[in-house]
Amino acid sequence: MFENAKWIIHGDNKQYEAVSFKRELNISKKVKMATLNITALGVYCAEIDGVRVGDFILAPGFTSRKRVQYQTYDITKMIDTGSVLSVSLGEGWYKGKINFGTDEGGPEKKKALMAEIRILYTDGTRDVIVTDEGWLVKKDKIRYVDLYDGERVDANYEDSYVNAEIYNDPPSVKVVKQEGVYVKEQEILRPLRIFTSPNGDTLIDFGQNMTGYFEIELDAKIGDRVALSVCEELDKYGNFYNENYRDAKAEFEYICHEGHNVYKPRLAFWGFRYMRVDAFPTKIQRDNIRAIVLHSDIKRTGYLDSSSPLLNQLFSNIIWGQKGNFLDVPTDCPQRDERQGWTGDATVFCRTATYNYDVNQFFTKWLSDLALDQEKNGHIPHIIPQTICWDWSVAEHSGAVWGDASTIIPYQLYLTYGNKDILKRQFTSMKRYIKYITEHTKEKYLWSGCEQFGDWLGLDAPEGSYRGSSNEDFIASVFYAHSTLLVAKTGKIIGARVDKYEKLYEKILAKIRKTFKKYKTQTECALALYFNIAEDKKAVAFQLNNMIKENGNRLKTGFVGTPYLLHALSQNGYAETAYELLLQESFPSWLYSVKQGATTIWEHWDGKNEKGEFWSKAMNSFNHYAYGSVADWVYMEACGIHTVEDKPGFEEVLISPHPTNKLDHLSARIDTKYGTISSKWYHFEGKVRYEIITPVPATIIIDSKEHRVSKGTYIF
Ligand code: BGC
């Protein structure tokens, strides 16, 4: 592939200025088959005779700086005599502000194109056209583009073509076959409401916080201007508010040509629910604009439903949180000047993610990047792919839970999908991570003395801190133990020697137990229970339950404690308290945000207070999926659908629901490769009735009674 193709550039490469390449295909014979192999340093959009090639938006995607994926498109039906291939190219993830304008991502690094067209004619002859200096290039109508800042387009701009230049000293990057899932346009949202805000702005509400772009359609005079800005939330007065986007301008500007204009961006995306119309030639109408939802083309597999409309809205918010943040890589948020593959967020959400959608291939690609970007000493960068801005050295920062993405996510892909290959592929990376911790801890058999994120955004954080007050050495040590155990389990599954890791795990466990005898926060108790650290589980569960009761049935946990809190309660006899937390409507809780009108998951429990005031503009995303991890408790504990460790991928299933009087009914459904598993319970004539469908042998536990069943439908 690409044997003779060269990286080509526009000689006058300017950062943030899109360029457009062109190649006449000179077809003179009948074509039997034609394919386009193409990739870019940047993001590209290819067209043949004005028709888009393929449906991968923001191709070639976001990968480690060490590699770039190429795509193959069948273009047989698109080409004919006189056909012309044109390709627009922008900065994308490769060198925009997402790299914080540092040298490596800066102007001297050039955006470039590489392509190859293979044509087989009906007479058996062949042509191969490759990128070289024979291609033409000009400055694009997209006059400015950056993922954070948006697009500025002049429909009338015409530059003259010049010959492309060969990129003589391109960065060393491996060109690899597409491994991930294409990002595609998924749905269209029409404006729900167009209205004037108290301060006189024209605003559009699309009714849903989402990730994507928009399409405008209007009749205009040449030079008429359209300008739009976006935001997620309105302020307490009902006015446009986007200070939480920080340095991401997230704007769009379009200068119209004469007549009918239809345009949608090609090389950028936005996270938004509302739009401010800063300029429009006429009074904007519903038909002038539509929002287009983008995300990786992952298949929905999981569904939750209950008798509570608020809870159902939460389920919807979790799904939209996943849609909004599964854009080629799992991101923290889609709107502000981050949109990075933060590892910790992915670690805590991945279990839920695997039930909601088939994310096997999506995470497989991301884990390849994780292994590639893992540092020499085994440290996992905090964001994958590693962009330049967060290139922190180990000495400064460690990142338990964040780094554990390297062990927890492959193991989850094994559990949910039965994917053993991923364990084989990631095993070296997993072991290197354990080695890194072992070599960097200040105290043997613990992970201590290193700077950590702690229980990120825990509500028990000391004033002015983002880190909850749980002991950071304790958290880190628990995850050191857990990851070591996962390495041992993985080794066994793939037939590698693991006694070293089994012994190490036992030693870490013993040392944690000896060192941390008391737990003083909800998160510490939850981790001690969930990860089998606590020796007297009854006492710790009692303590945790009391802490929650004393806090008015409310949680205080952050990114680390929250995903395990409800599990720790229901596994230890306190399912009702778990339900209290799930169904709590006042602050802080999941349903508090729902009652505040959330349509996605907030980064902070207190993103917006009851008066409608925002927490802070410094770090306040309304589309951060981490707390959406509560869905796995609903699938696994409330509805009871568990994977079976030695029959992974739902080759067998354990179903053990925990019903409550607080809801009339609850149901979960997961589509697996063996068929659909569903578990529903509801109150009927004073009793709980269970309806369970299993396509595979199952163990069903109802009221502590175990039933071994083969595939079928069961009612209890
Ligand atoms: C991100 C988080 C991330 C955290 C770690 C934030 O800025 O948005 O979600 O995990 O930093 O410190």
Short mmCIF file of C-alpha atoms and ligand atoms in Angstrom, two decimals, residues 332 336 338 342 345 402 453 456 559 603 619 624, ligand 1:
data_model
loop_
_atom_site.label_atom_id
_atom_site.label_comp_id
_atom_site.label_asym_id
_atom_site.label_seq_id
_atom_site.Cartn_x
_atom_site.Cartn_y
_atom_site.Cartn_z
CA ASP A 332 -13.83 13.67 28.73
CA ARG A 336 -14.45 23.08 25.93
CA GLU A 338 -10.06 19.66 26.16
CA TRP A 342 -8.74 11.20 29.41
CA ASP A 345 -12.97 8.91 32.60
CA TRP A 402 -6.39 6.92 35.08
CA PHE A 453 -5.78 12.74 41.01
CA TRP A 456 -11.42 13.53 41.50
CA PHE A 559 -14.92 9.98 39.89
CA GLU A 603 -19.00 16.78 35.16
CA MET A 619 -14.01 23.46 34.74
CA HIS A 624 -18.97 14.39 30.92
C1 BGC B 1 -10.89 16.44 32.64
C2 BGC B 1 -11.31 15.24 33.41
C3 BGC B 1 -10.05 14.51 33.73
C4 BGC B 1 -9.35 15.38 34.71
C5 BGC B 1 -8.16 14.79 35.34
C6 BGC B 1 -10.15 17.31 33.57
O1 BGC B 1 -9.77 18.51 33.07
O2 BGC B 1 -11.97 17.07 32.02
O3 BGC B 1 -12.42 14.59 33.09
O4 BGC B 1 -10.16 13.21 34.09
O5 BGC B 1 -9.07 16.64 34.14
O6 BGC B 1 -7.53 15.67 36.08
#
